[in-house]
Coordinates of N, CA and C in Angstrom, one line a residue:
M1 N 11.0 10.6 -37.8 CA 9.9 9.4 -37.5 C 10.2 7.8 -37.8
R2 N 10.1 7.4 -36.7 CA 10.9 5.9 -36.8 C 9.1 5.3 -37.2
T3 N 10.2 4.0 -38.7 CA 8.8 3.5 -38.9 C 9.1 1.8 -38.4
R4 N 8.0 1.1 -38.4 CA 7.7 0.0 -37.3 C 8.4 -1.5 -38.0
V5 N 8.8 -2.5 -38.1 CA 8.7 -3.2 -39.5 C 7.8 -4.2 -38.9
L6 N 8.2 -4.5 -37.6 CA 6.9 -5.7 -37.0 C 5.8 -4.7 -36.4
P7 N 4.6 -5.5 -36.5 CA 3.2 -4.9 -35.9 C 3.1 -4.9 -34.8
T8 N 2.5 -3.7 -34.3 CA 2.5 -3.4 -33.1 C 1.8 -4.5 -32.3
R9 N 1.8 -4.7 -30.9 CA 1.2 -5.7 -30.2 C -0.1 -4.7 -29.5
R10 N -1.4 -5.4 -29.1 CA -2.4 -4.8 -28.9 C -1.9 -4.6 -27.1
R11 N -2.8 -4.1 -26.6 CA -1.9 -3.6 -24.8 C -2.5 -5.0 -24.6
G12 N -4.0 -5.3 -24.9 CA -4.7 -6.5 -23.3 C -4.0 -7.5 -23.9
R13 N -3.5 -8.0 -25.0 CA -3.0 -9.4 -25.1 C -1.5 -9.3 -25.1
G14 N -0.6 -8.1 -24.9 CA 0.5 -8.0 -25.2 C 1.5 -8.4 -23.7
D15 N 0.2 -8.7 -22.5 CA 0.8 -8.9 -21.1 C 0.3 -10.7 -21.0
T16 N 0.0 -11.9 -22.1 CA -0.4 -12.9 -22.3 C 0.8 -13.4 -21.6
F17 N 1.9 -13.1 -22.6 CA 3.4 -14.4 -22.7 C 3.4 -14.1 -21.3
G18 N 3.2 -12.5 -20.3 CA 3.8 -12.4 -19.4 C 3.4 -13.3 -18.2
R19 N 2.6 -13.3 -18.3 CA 0.7 -14.2 -17.8 C 1.6 -15.7 -17.8
A20 N 1.7 -16.4 -18.9 CA 2.2 -17.4 -19.0 C 3.3 -18.0 -18.6
T21 N 4.8 -17.0 -18.6 CA 5.3 -17.2 -17.8 C 5.2 -17.2 -16.2
E22 N 5.1 -16.3 -15.6 CA 4.2 -17.0 -14.3 C 4.1 -17.9 -13.9
G23 N 2.9 -18.2 -14.6 CA 2.4 -19.7 -14.3 C 3.2 -20.4 -14.8
I24 N 4.1 -20.5 -15.6 CA 5.1 -21.9 -15.9 C 6.1 -21.5 -14.5
A25 N 6.3 -20.4 -14.1 CA 7.5 -20.1 -13.5 C 6.5 -20.4 -11.6
R26 N 5.3 -20.2 -11.4 CA 5.0 -20.9 -10.4 C 5.1 -22.0 -10.5
A27 N 4.5 -22.5 -11.4 CA 4.5 -24.6 -11.6 C 5.6 -25.0 -11.2
M28 N 6.8 -25.0 -12.0 CA 8.6 -25.1 -11.5 C 8.5 -25.3 -10.2
G29 N 7.9 -24.1 -9.5 CA 8.5 -23.9 -7.6 C 7.1 -24.7 -6.6
T30 N 6.8 -25.8 -7.2 CA 5.9 -26.5 -6.4 C 6.7 -27.8 -6.2
P31 N 6.3 -28.0 -5.1 CA 6.4 -29.9 -4.9 C 6.2 -30.5 -6.3
W32 N 4.7 -30.3 -6.4 CA 4.2 -31.7 -7.4 C 5.2 -31.4 -8.8
F33 N 5.2 -30.3 -9.1 CA 6.3 -30.7 -10.1 C 7.7 -31.1 -10.1
L34 N 8.1 -31.2 -8.9 CA 9.7 -31.8 -8.4 C 9.2 -33.3 -8.3
V35 N 7.6 -33.4 -7.8 CA 7.5 -34.8 -7.8 C 7.0 -35.7 -9.3
G36 N 6.7 -34.7 -10.3 CA 6.5 -35.4 -11.5 C 7.4 -35.4 -12.0
L37 N 9.0 -34.4 -12.4 CA 9.5 -34.8 -12.9 C 10.6 -35.9 -12.3
T38 N 10.7 -36.1 -11.2 CA 11.0 -37.6 -10.1 C 11.1 -38.2 -11.1
L39 N 9.8 -38.6 -10.8 CA 9.1 -39.7 -11.5 C 9.4 -39.6 -13.2
F40 N 9.2 -38.9 -13.8 CA 9.3 -38.8 -15.2 C 11.4 -39.7 -15.6
C41 N 11.7 -39.0 -15.0 CA 13.0 -39.6 -14.9 C 13.4 -41.2 -14.6
V42 N 12.5 -41.5 -13.0 CA 12.3 -42.8 -12.6 C 12.0 -43.7 -13.5
V43 N 10.7 -43.5 -14.4 CA 10.5 -43.9 -15.4 C 10.7 -44.3 -16.5
W44 N 12.1 -43.1 -17.2 CA 12.3 -42.7 -18.4 C 14.0 -44.0 -17.9
M45 N 14.5 -44.2 -16.7 CA 15.3 -44.9 -16.8 C 15.2 -46.4 -16.5
G46 N 14.0 -46.6 -15.9 CA 13.2 -48.0 -15.4 C 13.1 -48.1 -16.8
Y47 N 12.2 -47.9 -17.4 CA 11.8 -48.1 -18.8 C 13.4 -48.6 -20.0
N48 N 14.2 -47.6 -20.1 CA 15.4 -47.7 -20.9 C 16.2 -48.9 -20.3
T49 N 16.5 -49.4 -18.8 CA 17.0 -50.3 -18.1 C 16.3 -51.9 -18.4
L50 N 14.8 -52.1 -18.2 CA 14.5 -52.6 -18.2 C 13.8 -53.2 -19.4
A51 N 13.5 -52.5 -20.4 CA 12.7 -52.4 -21.5 C 13.4 -53.8 -22.3
P52 N 13.4 -54.6 -23.3 CA 14.4 -55.3 -24.4 C 14.7 -54.1 -25.0
K53 N 16.1 -54.9 -25.5 CA 17.0 -54.1 -26.3 C 16.2 -53.0 -27.2
P54 N 16.0 -54.0 -28.4 CA 15.6 -53.4 -29.1 C 14.0 -52.1 -28.9
W55 N 14.0 -52.5 -27.7 CA 12.4 -51.5 -27.4 C 13.2 -49.9 -26.9
Q56 N 14.3 -50.0 -26.7 CA 14.9 -48.9 -25.3 C 15.3 -47.7 -26.9
F57 N 15.3 -46.7 -26.1 CA 15.6 -45.6 -27.2 C 16.8 -44.7 -26.4
D58 N 16.9 -45.0 -25.0 CA 18.1 -44.0 -24.5 C 19.0 -45.1 -24.3
S59 N 20.2 -45.6 -24.3 CA 21.1 -46.8 -23.3 C 21.8 -46.4 -21.8
A60 N 21.7 -47.5 -21.0 CA 22.3 -47.3 -19.7 C 23.7 -46.9 -20.1
A61 N 24.2 -47.8 -21.0 CA 25.5 -47.8 -21.6 C 25.6 -46.4 -21.6
I62 N 25.3 -45.7 -21.9 CA 25.9 -44.5 -22.5 C 25.2 -43.0 -21.7
G63 N 24.8 -43.5 -20.6 CA 24.6 -42.5 -19.5 C 23.1 -42.0 -19.7
F64 N 22.4 -42.6 -20.0 CA 21.1 -42.0 -20.5 C 21.3 -40.7 -21.4
T65 N 22.1 -40.5 -22.3 CA 22.6 -39.1 -23.1 C 20.9 -38.5 -23.7
A66 N 20.0 -39.0 -23.8 CA 18.7 -38.2 -24.0 C 18.0 -37.8 -23.2
L67 N 18.2 -38.4 -22.0 CA 17.3 -37.6 -20.8 C 18.3 -37.1 -20.5
T68 N 19.3 -36.5 -20.1 CA 20.2 -35.5 -20.3 C 19.7 -34.5 -21.1
L69 N 19.8 -34.8 -22.0 CA 19.5 -33.9 -23.0 C 18.2 -33.1 -23.2
V70 N 17.1 -33.8 -22.4 CA 15.8 -33.4 -22.4 C 16.1 -32.4 -21.0
L71 N 16.7 -33.4 -19.6 CA 16.6 -32.0 -19.2 C 17.3 -31.2 -18.8
S72 N 18.0 -30.9 -19.5 CA 19.0 -29.9 -20.1 C 18.1 -28.6 -20.7
L73 N 17.3 -29.2 -21.7 CA 16.3 -28.3 -22.6 C 15.6 -27.5 -21.3
Q74 N 14.7 -28.9 -20.7 CA 13.6 -28.1 -19.9 C 14.5 -26.8 -19.0
A75 N 15.8 -27.3 -18.6 CA 16.4 -26.2 -17.4 C 16.9 -25.2 -18.4
S76 N 17.1 -25.2 -19.8 CA 17.3 -23.9 -20.5 C 16.1 -23.0 -20.6
Y77 N 15.2 -23.4 -20.4 CA 14.0 -22.8 -20.8 C 13.4 -22.5 -19.6
A78 N 13.0 -23.2 -18.2 CA 12.9 -22.7 -17.1 C 13.9 -21.4 -16.5
A79 N 15.2 -21.2 -16.4 CA 15.8 -20.5 -16.0 C 15.3 -18.8 -16.7
P80 N 15.4 -19.0 -17.9 CA 14.9 -17.4 -18.5 C 13.1 -17.4 -17.9
L81 N 12.4 -18.2 -17.7 CA 11.0 -17.8 -17.5 C 10.9 -17.2 -15.8
I82 N 11.6 -17.9 -15.2 CA 11.9 -17.7 -13.9 C 12.0 -16.5 -13.8
L83 N 13.0 -16.1 -14.8 CA 13.7 -14.2 -14.6 C 12.8 -13.6 -15.3
L84 N 12.5 -14.2 -16.4 CA 10.7 -13.0 -16.6 C 10.2 -13.1 -15.8
A85 N 9.8 -14.3 -14.8 CA 8.5 -13.9 -14.0 C 9.4 -13.1 -12.8
Q86 N 10.1 -13.5 -12.5 CA 11.1 -12.5 -11.4 C 11.0 -10.8 -11.5
N87 N 11.4 -10.7 -12.8 CA 11.4 -8.7 -13.4 C 9.7 -8.6 -13.2
R88 N 9.5 -9.6 -13.7 CA 7.5 -8.9 -13.5 C 7.3 -8.4 -12.5
Q89 N 7.6 -9.8 -11.3 CA 7.5 -9.2 -10.1 C 8.1 -8.2 -9.1
D90 N 9.2 -8.0 -9.9 CA 10.0 -6.6 -9.3 C 9.9 -5.5 -9.8
D91 N 9.1 -5.6 -10.9 CA 8.0 -4.5 -11.8 C 6.3 -3.9 -10.7
R92 N 5.9 -4.7 -10.6 CA 4.6 -4.9 -9.7 C 5.4 -4.2 -8.1
D93 N 6.3 -5.0 -7.5 CA 7.1 -4.5 -6.6 C 7.2 -2.6 -6.4
R94 N 7.8 -2.5 -7.0 CA 8.8 -1.4 -7.8 C 7.0 0.4 -7.4
V95 N 5.9 -0.8 -8.5 CA 4.6 0.3 -9.0 C 4.5 0.2 -7.0
Q96 N 4.0 -1.3 -6.5 CA 3.6 -1.2 -4.9 C 4.7 0.0 -4.3
F97 N 5.7 0.1 -4.1 CA 6.6 0.7 -3.2 C 5.9 2.3 -3.9
E98 N 6.4 2.7 -5.1 CA 6.1 4.0 -5.4 C 4.5 4.7 -4.7
Q99 N 3.7 3.7 -4.8 CA 1.7 3.8 -4.2 C 2.0 3.9 -3.3
D100 N 3.2 3.2 -2.2 CA 2.9 2.9 -1.2 C 3.8 4.7 -0.6
R101 N 5.1 4.9 -1.5 CA 5.6 6.1 -0.6 C 4.6 7.1 -0.6
Q102 N 3.8 7.5 -2.3 CA 2.8 8.4 -2.5 C 1.5 8.5 -1.4
R103 N 1.4 7.3 -0.8 CA 0.1 7.2 -0.1 C 1.1 7.8 1.8
A104 N 2.1 7.6 1.9 CA 3.0 7.9 3.0 C 2.6 9.5 3.0
E105 N 3.2 9.9 1.8 CA 3.0 11.0 1.6 C 2.1 12.1 1.7
R106 N 1.3 11.4 1.6 CA -0.6 11.9 1.4 C -1.0 11.6 3.2
N107 N -0.4 10.8 3.7 CA -0.8 10.9 5.1 C 0.0 11.4 6.2
L108 N 1.6 11.8 5.7 CA 2.2 13.0 6.3 C 1.4 14.4 6.0
A109 N 1.1 14.4 4.7 CA 0.6 16.2 4.7 C -0.5 16.1 5.7
D110 N -1.1 15.5 5.3 CA -2.7 15.8 6.6 C -2.6 15.3 7.7
T111 N -1.7 14.9 8.0 CA -1.0 14.7 9.7 C -0.5 16.3 10.2
E112 N 0.5 16.7 9.1 CA 0.7 17.6 9.4 C -0.5 18.7 9.5
Y113 N -0.8 18.8 8.4 CA -2.3 19.9 8.5 C -3.3 20.1 9.6
L114 N -3.5 18.8 10.0 CA -4.5 18.1 10.7 C -3.5 19.0 12.4
A115 N -2.4 18.2 12.5 CA -1.7 19.2 13.5 C -1.8 20.7 13.6
R116 N -1.2 21.4 12.5 CA -1.9 22.6 12.3 C -3.1 23.9 13.0
E117 N -4.2 22.8 12.2 CA -5.7 23.2 12.9 C -5.6 22.5 14.3
V118 N -5.6 21.7 15.0 CA -5.5 21.4 16.5 C -4.4 22.7 17.2
V119 N -3.8 23.0 16.9 CA -2.7 24.2 17.3 C -3.1 25.5 17.1
A120 N -4.1 25.8 15.7 CA -4.9 26.9 15.8 C -6.2 27.4 16.7
L121 N -6.6 25.7 16.6 CA -7.8 25.4 17.7 C -7.2 25.6 19.2
R122 N -6.4 25.0 19.8 CA -5.9 26.1 20.6 C -5.6 27.0 20.7
L123 N -4.8 27.6 20.3 CA -4.7 29.1 20.3 C -5.8 30.2 20.3
A124 N -6.8 29.7 19.6 CA -7.9 30.2 19.5 C -8.7 30.4 21.0
M125 N -9.1 28.6 21.2 CA -8.9 28.4 22.5 C -9.0 29.3 23.9
R126 N -7.7 29.8 23.6 CA -7.0 31.2 24.6 C -7.5 32.1 24.9
D127 N -7.4 33.0 23.8 CA -8.4 34.3 23.4 C -9.6 34.0 23.8
M128 N -10.6 32.8 24.0 CA -11.9 32.7 24.3 C -11.8 33.0 25.8
A129 N -12.7 33.5 26.2 CA -13.6 33.2 27.4 C -13.7 32.1 28.5
S130 N -13.6 32.1 29.4 CA -13.4 30.5 29.6 C -15.6 31.0 30.9
K131 N -16.0 29.9 30.9 CA -16.9 29.9 31.6 C -16.7 30.6 33.3
D132 N -15.9 30.5 33.7 CA -15.5 31.1 35.5 C -14.9 32.1 35.0
F133 N -14.5 33.1 33.7 CA -14.0 34.4 33.7 C -15.5 34.6 33.4
I134 N -16.5 34.2 32.5 CA -17.8 35.1 32.1 C -18.3 35.1 34.0
R135 N -18.4 34.1 34.7 CA -19.3 34.5 35.9 C -18.7 35.5 36.3
A136 N -17.1 35.2 37.0 CA -16.6 36.5 37.8 C -17.2 37.8 37.0
E137 N -16.9 37.9 35.8 CA -17.3 39.3 35.1 C -18.9 39.8 35.2
L138 N -20.0 38.5 35.1 CA -21.4 38.8 35.6 C -21.5 39.0 37.1
R139 N -20.5 38.7 38.2 CA -20.6 38.9 39.6 C -20.3 40.5 39.6
S140 N -19.2 40.9 39.2 CA -18.2 41.9 39.5 C -19.6 43.0 38.9
L141 N -20.0 42.8 37.3 CA -21.2 43.7 36.9 C -22.8 43.5 38.0
L142 N -22.4 42.7 38.5 CA -24.2 42.8 39.2 C -23.5 43.4 40.3
E143 N -22.2 43.2 41.5 CA -22.4 43.8 42.6 C -21.9 44.9 42.1
E144 N -21.6 45.6 40.9 CA -21.8 47.6 40.2 C -23.0 47.8 40.0
I145 N -23.8 47.0 40.3 CA -25.4 47.7 39.4 C -25.7 47.7 40.9
D146 N -25.5 47.0 41.8 CA -26.3 47.0 43.0 C -25.5 48.1 44.1
R147 N -24.2 48.4 43.7 CA -24.0 49.3 44.6 C -23.9 51.1 43.8
R148 N -24.3 50.5 42.5 CA -25.2 52.1 41.6 C -26.7 52.3 42.3
D149 N -27.0 50.8 42.6 CA -28.5 51.2 42.8 C -29.0 51.6 44.0
A150 N -28.0 51.1 45.0 CA -27.5 51.5 46.4 C -27.0 53.0 46.8
S151 N -26.4 53.5 45.9 CA -25.8 54.9 45.6 C -27.2 56.0 45.0
D152 N -27.6 55.5 44.2 CA -28.7 56.1 43.3 C -30.1 56.0 44.5
A153 N -30.1 55.0 45.3 CA -31.2 54.7 46.3 C -30.6 56.1 47.7
A154 N -29.4 55.8 48.0 CA -28.8 57.1 48.6 C -29.2 58.6 48.3
Y155 N -28.4 58.6 47.0 CA -28.6 59.9 46.7 C -30.6 60.5 46.3
G156 N -31.2 59.2 45.9 CA -32.4 59.6 45.2 C -33.1 60.1 46.7
D157 N -32.8 59.7 48.1 CA -33.3 59.8 49.0 C -32.9 61.3 49.8
E158 N -32.0 61.6 49.6 CA -31.2 63.1 49.9 C -32.3 64.1 48.5
S159 N -32.2 63.8 47.7 CA -33.0 64.9 46.8 C -34.7 64.8 47.1
G160 N -34.6 63.8 47.1 CA -36.1 63.9 47.5 C -36.6 64.8 49.1
A161 N -36.1 64.3 49.8 CA -35.8 65.3 51.3 C -35.6 66.5 50.7
T162 N -34.9 67.0 49.9 CA -34.4 68.6 49.7 C -35.6 69.3 48.7
N163 N -36.2 68.2 48.2 CA -37.2 68.7 46.8 C -38.5 69.0 48.2
A164 N -38.5 68.0 49.1 CA -39.9 67.7 50.0 C -39.4 69.5 50.8
R165 N -38.9 69.8 51.4 CA -38.0 70.9 52.3 C -38.3 72.3 51.2
G166 N -38.0 71.9 50.0 CA -37.6 73.6 49.2 C -39.4 74.4 49.0

């Protein structure tokens, strides 16, 4: 059995970091972030160029080294945060794709079942008598009954005549 050195995270709070990284990555991809970063750089360079020499903290003569370090630090954190957010999105897309695939399989199975039921109903309808068939059968039965009645009436008249003679 493994023993854990670090305490386990609770499930509810374990996703907080991931959501925070997505929020930061989303914010970095907005025009407002780019405008803000540009304004930050302009103010930084303007202050360190126009301010009195003792008040300047990043010299323009050496190429704004502190600004370069700040922007490099920001970029070094931005790239992994964006990758983390992208990985989370890939995971969500993978789950969504799997759910879509399962839903499509269920829909296909339902469609195939319904198609089989429609075919079974059509086959059952072929075996059922149609309205015209029933009418024709009833007509032929009525004609047969009328013929029997006519023949019985004719046979009955002869037998009645023989009985009267007898």
